[in-house]
Coordinates of C-alpha atoms and ligand atoms in Angstrom, one line a residue:
M65 CA 31.1 8.1 -8.3
E66 CA 30.5 10.5 -5.4
Q67 CA 28.0 12.3 -7.7
F68 CA 26.5 8.9 -8.7
E69 CA 25.7 8.3 -5.1
E70 CA 24.1 11.7 -4.7
S71 CA 22.0 11.1 -7.9
I72 CA 20.8 7.8 -6.4
Y73 CA 20.0 9.5 -3.1
R74 CA 17.9 12.1 -5.0
L75 CA 16.1 9.4 -6.9
I76 CA 15.2 7.5 -3.7
V77 CA 13.9 10.7 -2.0
E78 CA 11.9 11.7 -5.1
T79 CA 10.4 8.2 -5.4
S80 CA 9.4 8.0 -1.8
T81 CA 7.9 11.5 -1.5
N82 CA 6.5 12.5 -4.8
L83 CA 4.2 10.6 -7.1
P84 CA 4.9 11.1 -10.8
G85 CA 2.5 12.8 -13.2
D86 CA 1.0 9.6 -14.8
V87 CA 0.1 8.2 -11.4
R88 CA -1.4 11.6 -10.3
R89 CA -3.5 11.8 -13.4
A90 CA -4.9 8.3 -12.8
I91 CA -5.8 9.2 -9.2
K92 CA -7.4 12.5 -10.3
A93 CA -9.5 10.7 -12.9
A94 CA -10.7 8.3 -10.1
Q95 CA -11.7 11.3 -8.0
E96 CA -13.7 12.6 -10.9
A97 CA -15.4 9.2 -11.3
E98 CA -16.6 9.0 -7.7
D99 CA -19.2 11.0 -5.8
R100 CA -17.1 13.2 -3.4
A101 CA -19.5 12.5 -0.6
T102 CA -19.3 8.7 -0.6
R103 CA -16.8 6.8 1.5
A104 CA -14.7 6.1 -1.7
G105 CA -14.9 9.8 -2.6
L106 CA -13.9 10.9 0.9
S107 CA -11.0 8.4 0.9
L108 CA -9.7 9.7 -2.5
S109 CA -9.8 13.3 -1.1
T110 CA -7.7 12.2 1.8
I111 CA -5.4 10.4 -0.6
A112 CA -5.0 13.5 -2.7
S113 CA -4.3 15.7 0.3
N114 CA -1.7 13.1 1.4
I115 CA 0.1 13.2 -1.9
Q116 CA 0.2 17.0 -1.6
M117 CA 1.5 17.0 1.9
A118 CA 4.2 14.4 1.2
E119 CA 5.5 16.5 -1.7
C120 CA 5.5 19.7 0.4
N121 CA 7.1 18.1 3.5
V122 CA 9.5 16.0 1.4
S123 CA 8.4 13.0 3.6
P124 CA 7.3 9.5 2.7
I125 CA 4.0 9.2 1.0
C126 CA 3.3 6.0 2.9
Q127 CA 5.0 4.8 6.0
D128 CA 5.6 1.4 4.4
T129 CA 8.4 2.6 2.1
G130 CA 8.5 -0.9 0.6
M131 CA 11.1 -3.1 -0.9
P132 CA 13.6 -0.9 -2.7
T133 CA 14.0 -2.5 -6.2
F134 CA 16.5 -1.0 -8.6
V135 CA 16.8 -1.9 -12.3
L136 CA 19.9 -0.5 -13.9
H137 CA 21.0 -0.4 -17.6
V138 CA 24.8 0.3 -17.7
P139 CA 27.3 0.8 -20.5
V140 CA 29.6 -2.1 -21.2
G141 CA 32.6 -1.9 -18.9
A142 CA 30.8 0.1 -16.1
N143 CA 31.9 -1.0 -12.6
Q144 CA 28.9 -2.7 -11.2
I145 CA 30.6 -3.6 -7.9
V146 CA 31.2 0.1 -7.1
M147 CA 27.7 1.1 -8.2
K148 CA 26.2 -1.5 -6.0
E149 CA 28.1 -0.1 -3.0
K150 CA 27.0 3.5 -3.8
I151 CA 23.4 2.4 -4.1
R152 CA 23.6 0.6 -0.7
S153 CA 25.2 3.7 0.8
A154 CA 22.5 6.0 -0.5
I155 CA 19.8 3.7 0.8
A156 CA 21.3 3.8 4.3
R157 CA 21.5 7.6 4.1
A158 CA 17.9 7.9 3.0
T159 CA 16.8 5.7 5.9
K160 CA 18.8 7.7 8.5
D161 CA 17.1 10.9 7.1
G162 CA 13.6 9.4 7.5
K163 CA 12.9 9.2 3.8
L164 CA 12.6 5.4 4.1
R165 CA 11.3 3.3 7.0
T166 CA 13.6 0.7 8.5
N167 CA 12.2 -2.2 6.6
S168 CA 14.7 -4.9 6.3
V169 CA 14.1 -7.7 8.8
D170 CA 16.0 -10.9 9.5
S171 CA 13.6 -13.7 8.4
L172 CA 14.7 -16.0 11.2
T173 CA 15.2 -13.7 14.2
G174 CA 12.9 -10.9 13.3
A175 CA 15.7 -8.4 14.0
N176 CA 15.5 -5.2 12.0
S177 CA 18.9 -4.2 10.4
G178 CA 18.0 -0.5 11.0
D179 CA 19.4 0.8 7.7
N180 CA 17.4 -1.2 5.1
L181 CA 20.5 -3.2 4.2
G182 CA 20.8 -6.9 4.6
P183 CA 20.8 -10.1 2.6
G184 CA 18.4 -9.5 -0.3
T185 CA 17.8 -5.8 0.6
P186 CA 17.9 -3.7 -1.5
V187 CA 17.1 -5.6 -4.7
I188 CA 19.5 -4.5 -7.6
H189 CA 19.3 -5.9 -11.1
F190 CA 21.9 -4.9 -13.7
E191 CA 21.6 -5.2 -17.5
Q192 CA 24.2 -4.0 -20.0
W193 CA 23.2 -2.0 -23.0
E194 CA 24.8 -0.3 -26.0
R195 CA 24.3 3.3 -24.8
D196 CA 26.9 5.2 -22.9
E197 CA 24.7 6.6 -20.1
I198 CA 23.3 4.8 -17.0
E199 CA 19.6 4.3 -16.6
V200 CA 18.3 3.6 -13.1
R201 CA 14.7 2.8 -12.3
L202 CA 13.5 2.3 -8.8
I203 CA 10.2 1.0 -7.4
L204 CA 9.2 1.1 -3.8
K205 CA 6.4 -1.5 -3.4
G206 CA 4.9 -1.9 0.0
G207 CA 4.2 -5.1 1.9
G208 CA 0.4 -4.6 1.9
C209 CA 0.1 -4.8 -1.8
E210 CA 3.0 -7.2 -2.2
N211 CA 0.9 -9.7 -0.1
K212 CA -1.9 -9.4 -2.6
N213 CA 0.3 -10.6 -5.6
I214 CA -0.9 -13.9 -6.9
Q215 CA 0.2 -16.5 -9.3
Y216 CA -2.1 -18.9 -11.2
S217 CA -1.1 -22.1 -12.9
L218 CA -3.6 -22.9 -15.7
P219 CA -5.9 -24.7 -16.1
A220 CA -7.5 -23.6 -12.8
E221 CA -10.9 -23.5 -11.2
L222 CA -11.6 -19.9 -10.0
E223 CA -14.1 -18.7 -7.4
G224 CA -16.9 -16.9 -9.2
L225 CA -15.5 -17.5 -12.7
G226 CA -15.4 -21.2 -13.1
K227 CA -12.9 -23.0 -15.3
A228 CA -9.9 -21.0 -16.6
G229 CA -8.3 -22.8 -19.5
R230 CA -4.8 -22.5 -21.1
D231 CA -5.8 -19.7 -23.5
L232 CA -6.4 -15.9 -23.6
D233 CA -9.8 -16.3 -22.0
G234 CA -8.3 -18.2 -19.1
I235 CA -5.7 -15.4 -18.7
R236 CA -8.6 -12.9 -18.6
K237 CA -10.3 -14.8 -15.8
C238 CA -7.1 -15.0 -13.8
I239 CA -6.5 -11.3 -14.0
L240 CA -10.1 -10.4 -13.0
H241 CA -9.8 -12.9 -10.1
A242 CA -6.6 -11.3 -8.9
V243 CA -8.3 -7.9 -8.7
Y244 CA -11.3 -9.5 -6.9
Q245 CA -9.2 -11.4 -4.3
A246 CA -7.2 -8.3 -3.4
Q247 CA -10.4 -6.5 -2.3
G248 CA -9.3 -3.3 -0.5
Q249 CA -6.3 -4.9 1.3
G250 CA -3.6 -3.7 -1.1
C251 CA -4.8 -0.2 -0.6
S252 CA -7.0 0.0 -3.7
A253 CA -7.6 1.6 -6.1
G254 CA -4.5 -0.2 -7.5
F255 CA -2.4 -0.8 -10.5
I256 CA -1.5 -4.3 -11.7
G257 CA 1.3 -5.7 -13.7
V258 CA 0.7 -9.1 -15.3
G259 CA 3.2 -11.6 -16.5
I260 CA 2.0 -14.3 -18.9
G261 CA 4.3 -17.4 -19.2
G262 CA 7.8 -17.9 -17.9
D263 CA 8.5 -20.1 -14.8
R264 CA 7.3 -19.2 -11.4
T265 CA 10.2 -16.9 -10.8
T266 CA 10.5 -15.1 -14.2
G267 CA 6.6 -14.9 -14.4
Y268 CA 6.6 -12.7 -11.3
E269 CA 9.6 -10.8 -12.5
L270 CA 7.9 -9.9 -15.8
A271 CA 4.7 -8.9 -13.8
K272 CA 6.7 -6.5 -11.7
Q273 CA 8.6 -5.2 -14.8
Q274 CA 5.2 -4.2 -16.3
L275 CA 4.8 -1.7 -13.3
F276 CA 7.6 0.3 -14.8
R277 CA 5.5 1.0 -17.9
R278 CA 3.8 4.4 -18.1
V279 CA 0.2 4.4 -17.0
D280 CA -0.8 6.0 -20.3
D281 CA 1.3 3.9 -22.7
V282 CA -0.3 1.6 -25.3
N283 CA 0.7 -2.1 -25.5
P284 CA 2.3 -2.8 -28.9
V285 CA 0.8 -6.3 -29.0
P286 CA -2.8 -6.1 -30.3
E287 CA -4.2 -9.0 -28.2
L288 CA -2.6 -7.7 -25.0
R289 CA -3.8 -4.2 -25.7
Q290 CA -7.3 -5.5 -26.1
L291 CA -7.0 -7.5 -22.9
E292 CA -5.7 -4.5 -20.9
E293 CA -8.6 -2.3 -22.1
Y294 CA -11.0 -5.1 -21.3
I295 CA -9.6 -5.6 -17.8
M296 CA -9.7 -1.8 -17.0
D297 CA -13.4 -1.8 -18.0
A298 CA -14.5 -5.1 -16.3
A299 CA -12.5 -4.7 -13.1
N300 CA -14.0 -1.3 -12.5
K301 CA -17.4 -3.0 -12.5
L302 CA -16.7 -5.1 -9.5
G303 CA -17.7 -2.4 -7.1
I304 CA -14.8 -2.9 -4.7
G305 CA -13.7 0.8 -4.7
T306 CA -11.1 2.8 -2.9
M307 CA -10.0 1.0 0.3
G308 CA -12.6 -1.7 -0.5
F309 CA -15.4 0.6 0.7
G310 CA -17.4 0.1 -2.5
G311 CA -17.4 2.4 -5.5
N312 CA -16.8 2.9 -9.2
V313 CA -13.0 2.8 -9.3
T314 CA -11.1 -0.3 -8.2
L315 CA -8.3 -0.4 -10.8
L316 CA -6.2 2.5 -12.0
G317 CA -4.0 0.8 -14.4
C318 CA -3.3 -2.7 -16.0
K319 CA -0.2 -3.6 -17.9
I320 CA 0.4 -7.1 -19.3
G321 CA 3.4 -8.8 -20.9
A322 CA 4.1 -12.2 -22.2
I323 CA 7.2 -14.4 -22.4
N324 CA 7.7 -17.9 -23.6
R325 CA 6.9 -20.9 -21.2
L326 CA 7.5 -24.6 -20.9
P327 CA 4.9 -26.8 -22.7
A328 CA 3.9 -28.2 -19.3
S329 CA 3.6 -24.9 -17.4
F330 CA 1.2 -22.0 -17.9
F331 CA 1.6 -19.3 -15.3
V332 CA -0.2 -16.0 -15.0
S333 CA 1.5 -13.9 -12.4
V334 CA -0.1 -10.7 -11.1
A335 CA 1.9 -8.0 -9.2
Y336 CA -0.6 -5.8 -7.4
N337 CA 0.4 -2.2 -6.5
C338 CA -1.4 0.2 -4.3
W339 CA -2.4 3.7 -5.2
A340 CA 0.8 4.9 -3.7
F341 CA 2.6 3.8 -6.9
R342 CA 6.1 4.9 -6.1
R343 CA 8.3 4.4 -9.1
Q344 CA 10.7 6.8 -10.7
G345 CA 13.8 6.6 -12.9
V346 CA 16.7 8.7 -14.0
L347 CA 19.3 8.8 -16.9
I348 CA 22.7 9.4 -15.4
D349 CA 25.7 10.8 -17.2
A350 CA 28.3 8.0 -17.0
G351 CA 31.1 10.6 -17.0
N352 CA 30.2 12.8 -14.2
G353 CA 27.4 10.9 -12.4
E354 CA 24.8 13.8 -12.8
I355 CA 21.2 13.2 -13.4
K356 CA 20.5 14.1 -17.2
E357 CA 16.8 13.3 -17.2
W358 CA 13.9 12.1 -15.0
L359 CA 12.1 9.2 -16.7
Y360 CA 8.5 9.8 -15.3
P361 CA 7.7 13.5 -15.5
R362 CA 6.7 15.1 -12.2
G363 CA 3.3 16.2 -13.3
D364 CA 3.4 19.5 -11.5
E365 CA 0.5 20.5 -13.6
V366 CA -1.8 18.0 -12.0
S367 CA -3.0 19.7 -8.8
M368 CA -4.3 17.4 -6.0
E369 CA -5.9 20.4 -4.3
E370 CA -9.5 19.9 -3.3
E371 CA -12.6 21.8 -4.3
P372 CA -14.4 23.7 -1.5
E373 CA -15.7 21.4 1.3
A374 CA -19.4 22.6 0.9
A375 CA -19.9 20.3 -2.1
A376 CA -19.6 17.2 0.1
Q377 CA -23.0 16.0 1.2
P378 CA -23.6 12.3 2.2
A379 CA -25.0 10.2 -0.6
E380 CA -28.5 8.9 0.0
T381 CA -27.2 5.3 -0.1
E382 CA -24.5 6.0 2.5
Q383 CA -26.0 7.5 5.6
R384 CA -23.4 8.3 8.2
R385 CA -22.8 10.2 11.3
E386 CA -19.7 12.0 12.5
V387 CA -18.9 11.1 16.1
R388 CA -16.1 12.8 18.2
L389 CA -14.7 10.6 21.0
K390 CA -11.9 10.9 23.5
T391 CA -9.8 7.9 24.6
P392 CA -10.2 5.8 26.7
L393 CA -13.5 4.7 25.2
T394 CA -16.4 3.2 27.2
E395 CA -18.5 0.2 26.1
E396 CA -21.6 2.4 25.8
Q397 CA -19.8 4.8 23.4
V398 CA -18.6 1.9 21.2
R399 CA -21.9 0.0 21.1
N400 CA -23.5 3.2 19.9
L401 CA -21.4 3.2 16.8
R402 CA -22.6 1.7 13.5
V403 CA -20.9 0.8 10.2
G404 CA -20.5 3.9 8.1
D405 CA -20.0 6.3 11.1
I406 CA -16.9 8.6 10.9
V407 CA -15.1 8.6 14.3
I408 CA -12.9 11.5 15.1
L409 CA -10.5 10.5 17.9
D410 CA -8.7 12.6 20.4
G411 CA -6.4 11.3 23.1
E412 CA -3.8 8.6 23.4
I413 CA -3.7 5.5 21.1
H414 CA -1.2 2.7 21.0
T415 CA 0.4 1.3 17.9
G416 CA 0.7 -2.5 17.6
R417 CA 1.7 -4.8 14.8
D418 CA 2.6 -8.5 14.4
A419 CA 5.3 -8.7 17.1
L420 CA 3.3 -6.9 19.7
H421 CA 0.1 -8.9 19.0
K422 CA 2.0 -12.1 19.3
Y423 CA 3.6 -10.9 22.5
L424 CA 0.3 -9.7 24.2
V425 CA -1.4 -13.1 23.8
D426 CA 1.0 -14.6 26.3
H427 CA 2.1 -11.6 28.4
D428 CA 0.8 -8.6 30.2
S429 CA 0.7 -5.1 28.6
P430 CA 3.2 -2.5 29.8
V431 CA 0.2 0.1 29.8
D432 CA -3.4 -0.2 30.8
L433 CA -5.4 -1.2 27.6
N434 CA -8.8 -1.0 29.2
G435 CA -10.9 1.1 26.9
A436 CA -7.9 1.7 24.7
V437 CA -7.5 2.0 21.0
I438 CA -4.9 -0.1 19.2
Y439 CA -3.6 1.3 15.9
H440 CA -2.2 -1.2 13.4
C441 CA 0.7 1.0 12.2
G442 CA 4.4 0.8 11.8
P443 CA 5.4 4.5 11.7
V444 CA 8.5 6.2 10.4
M445 CA 10.0 7.8 13.5
L446 CA 13.0 10.1 13.9
K447 CA 14.8 11.0 17.1
D448 CA 16.0 14.7 17.4
E449 CA 19.2 15.8 19.1
Q450 CA 17.5 16.2 22.4
G451 CA 16.4 12.6 22.3
E452 CA 12.7 13.5 21.5
W453 CA 10.9 11.1 19.1
H454 CA 8.9 12.6 16.1
V455 CA 6.4 10.9 13.8
K456 CA 7.4 11.3 10.1
A457 CA 4.7 9.0 8.6
A458 CA 2.0 7.0 10.2
G459 CA -0.6 5.4 8.1
P460 CA -2.4 2.1 8.9
T461 CA -1.0 -1.4 8.1
T462 CA -3.0 -4.4 6.9
S463 CA -5.1 -5.7 9.8
A464 CA -5.7 -9.2 8.4
R465 CA -2.3 -10.3 9.7
E466 CA -3.6 -9.8 13.3
E467 CA -6.6 -11.9 12.8
P468 CA -5.3 -14.9 14.8
Y469 CA -4.7 -12.7 17.9
Q470 CA -7.1 -9.8 17.8
G471 CA -10.2 -11.3 19.4
D472 CA -8.2 -12.8 22.2
I473 CA -6.5 -9.4 22.9
I474 CA -9.7 -7.5 22.9
K475 CA -11.2 -9.9 25.4
K476 CA -8.1 -10.2 27.6
F477 CA -7.3 -6.3 27.9
G478 CA -10.7 -4.7 27.3
V479 CA -9.6 -3.0 24.1
R480 CA -12.5 -0.9 22.7
A481 CA -11.3 0.0 19.2
V482 CA -8.8 -1.3 16.6
I483 CA -7.7 1.0 13.8
G484 CA -6.2 -0.5 10.7
K485 CA -6.9 -1.1 7.0
G486 CA -8.5 -3.8 4.9
G487 CA -10.8 -5.1 7.6
M488 CA -10.6 -8.3 9.7
G489 CA -12.3 -11.7 9.7
K490 CA -15.1 -13.5 11.4
K491 CA -13.2 -14.3 14.6
T492 CA -12.5 -10.6 15.3
L493 CA -16.1 -9.7 14.2
A494 CA -17.5 -12.1 16.8
A495 CA -15.1 -10.7 19.5
L496 CA -16.3 -7.1 18.7
K497 CA -19.8 -8.1 19.2
E498 CA -19.3 -10.2 22.4
H499 CA -17.0 -7.7 24.2
G500 CA -18.2 -4.4 22.8
A501 CA -15.5 -3.1 20.4
V502 CA -15.2 -1.6 16.9
Y503 CA -13.0 -1.8 13.9
L504 CA -12.0 1.6 12.4
N505 CA -10.6 1.7 8.8
A506 CA -8.1 4.4 8.3
I507 CA -7.1 5.3 4.8
G508 CA -4.3 3.1 3.7
G509 CA -1.2 4.9 2.6
A510 CA -2.3 8.3 4.0
A511 CA 0.8 8.4 6.2
Q512 CA 1.3 12.2 6.1
Y513 CA -2.4 13.0 6.7
Y514 CA -2.3 10.8 9.9
A515 CA 1.1 12.0 11.0
E516 CA -0.5 15.5 11.2
C517 CA -3.1 14.2 13.6
I518 CA -0.4 13.0 16.0
K519 CA 0.5 15.8 18.3
R520 CA 2.9 14.1 20.6
V521 CA 4.8 10.9 21.3
N522 CA 4.0 10.0 24.9
G523 CA 6.3 7.0 25.1
V524 CA 7.4 3.8 23.6
H525 CA 7.8 0.2 24.6
F526 CA 9.5 -2.7 22.9
L527 CA 11.9 -0.7 20.8
E528 CA 13.8 -4.0 20.7
F529 CA 11.2 -5.2 18.2
G530 CA 12.4 -2.5 15.8
I531 CA 10.9 0.9 15.2
P532 CA 7.9 -0.3 13.0
E533 CA 7.0 -3.1 15.4
A534 CA 7.4 -1.2 18.7
M535 CA 4.5 -0.1 20.8
W536 CA 4.3 3.7 20.4
H537 CA 1.9 5.7 22.7
L538 CA 0.7 8.6 20.5
E539 CA -1.4 11.6 21.5
T540 CA -3.8 12.3 18.7
E541 CA -6.1 15.2 17.8
G542 CA -8.8 14.9 15.2
F543 CA -7.7 11.4 14.0
A544 CA -10.5 10.4 11.5
A545 CA -11.5 6.8 10.5
I546 CA -14.5 5.0 9.4
V547 CA -16.3 2.3 11.3
T548 CA -16.3 -0.7 9.0
M549 CA -17.0 -3.4 11.6
D550 CA -19.3 -2.7 14.5
A551 CA -20.3 -4.3 17.8
H552 CA -23.6 -5.5 16.2
G553 CA -22.1 -8.0 13.9
N554 CA -22.0 -5.9 10.8
S555 CA -19.0 -5.7 8.5
L556 CA -18.7 -3.5 5.4
H557 CA -15.7 -5.7 4.2
A558 CA -17.9 -8.8 4.2
D559 CA -20.7 -7.0 2.4
V560 CA -18.4 -5.6 -0.3
E561 CA -16.7 -9.0 -0.8
H562 CA -20.1 -10.7 -1.2
D563 CA -21.4 -8.1 -3.6
S564 CA -18.2 -8.1 -5.6
L565 CA -18.4 -11.8 -5.9
A566 CA -21.9 -11.6 -7.4
K567 CA -20.5 -9.0 -9.9
L568 CA -17.5 -11.2 -10.8
E569 CA -19.9 -14.0 -11.8
Q570 CA -21.2 -11.8 -14.7
F571 CA -17.8 -12.3 -16.3
K572 CA -17.9 -16.1 -16.3
E573 CA -18.8 -16.5 -20.0
P574 CA -16.0 -16.6 -22.6
V575 CA -15.0 -13.3 -24.1
F576 CA -11.8 -14.1 -26.1
K577 CA -12.5 -17.3 -28.2
Ligands
SF4_804 S1 -0.4 2.4 0.4 FE1 -1.0 0.6 1.5 S2 -0.3 -1.1 0.4 FE2 0.8 0.7 -0.3 S3 2.7 0.7 0.8 FE3 1.2 1.9 1.9 S4 0.2 0.6 3.4 FE4 1.3 -0.7 1.9

């Protein structure tokens, strides 16, 4: 059983730090389908570099290491109680080693357990089977994409698509709508698992199970195979693109399963997974606990290396400037920026997520935020033996959660820029215009890429909120992000949403009779 724990630890580390070959191939194909010089193309290049860096550094691909969900198949008679203990112990060790972020939070008090253990964490499902080896599959699905999961109850009226009935065509509409509503917020381009039928719980379970299928497998059910192919084609015509920046590739994979339902219920459940599609599996020898086989081959042959930089020229439709700025920022510098500009930041920035935003609305800031840059980020941090903090992963988190607070905080403290992912809403856009600030979209999931840009940890406040929610003061050099909401009332996110809704409407007519 000691070796079983070691095998689980290796599975966790591999899943968190190294994307399997089928996922890499899908991302590589997306790169080939986009013009490298567009925002989507540049984002995919960053993603590719990030994948490479995570593998080389054996560090988390994304700072949100997600909800660890294990699915085990075990021989009859295997001791599930001991296996559960060993899995929990391996999770705690991987967290201590900085391979997983401290991600388990008390739902009532907000206290972080600090080791990824707690009621409901990790998720462990056991099934018995006739074989005498142990199969363990693990998926690490982050909160940003988890929040974009959606469940439909048919019949339904869907924005852009009209009535969705209780038939294959209604299911088609739900799936397309699920991709549309996610926009770039789940760190597109994404993968979806779809569960047709069941009740509300088993429908979502089935959807998540689909994510364990290989990206390149073929559905044995002809109707579902046809639907999967249709969705891949249609969803990639919505123009949402990587990070919701617009582009040719919005969906990297679609897997659909069906189970029986009650006559009165007709659920279509969609599990949305970001490009950082971290799932892996192993077959373990039940006798000695050693790994016999990896279930998703590593894909060492798929290089994520980039072509020479010279090929990247801005596309005519996407004029942009590159502007280098040092923090703190002035109102003049910020009002000079336009949607599409690439900003390269040097100097100190401050992380802030949900807990900090809620706090700052009613309290003073412990540091001067006049001209400051707030980064929506919950990093993975490790303290060395000398007591110095180091950033292990530091990509952006979903900004939309801060929408109720952001405008007030910009006004109250004179914040000049907010970095995050997925964009923000009308209230923030109005505050950017009124008070002279910008929203900068960093590449969601590019946690290693951004960790490289952070040269020093200057300090931290509110560690009592937990490591991800604390206010980290980080010294950056060459931190690149794209202006997607400017101080002139422009929002790339609103434009892409508007355009993709118009494109969605072309799929209103029935396809599957
Ligand atoms: S890539 Fe984006 S959605 Fe996925 S886990 Fe990371 S931050 Fe969350």
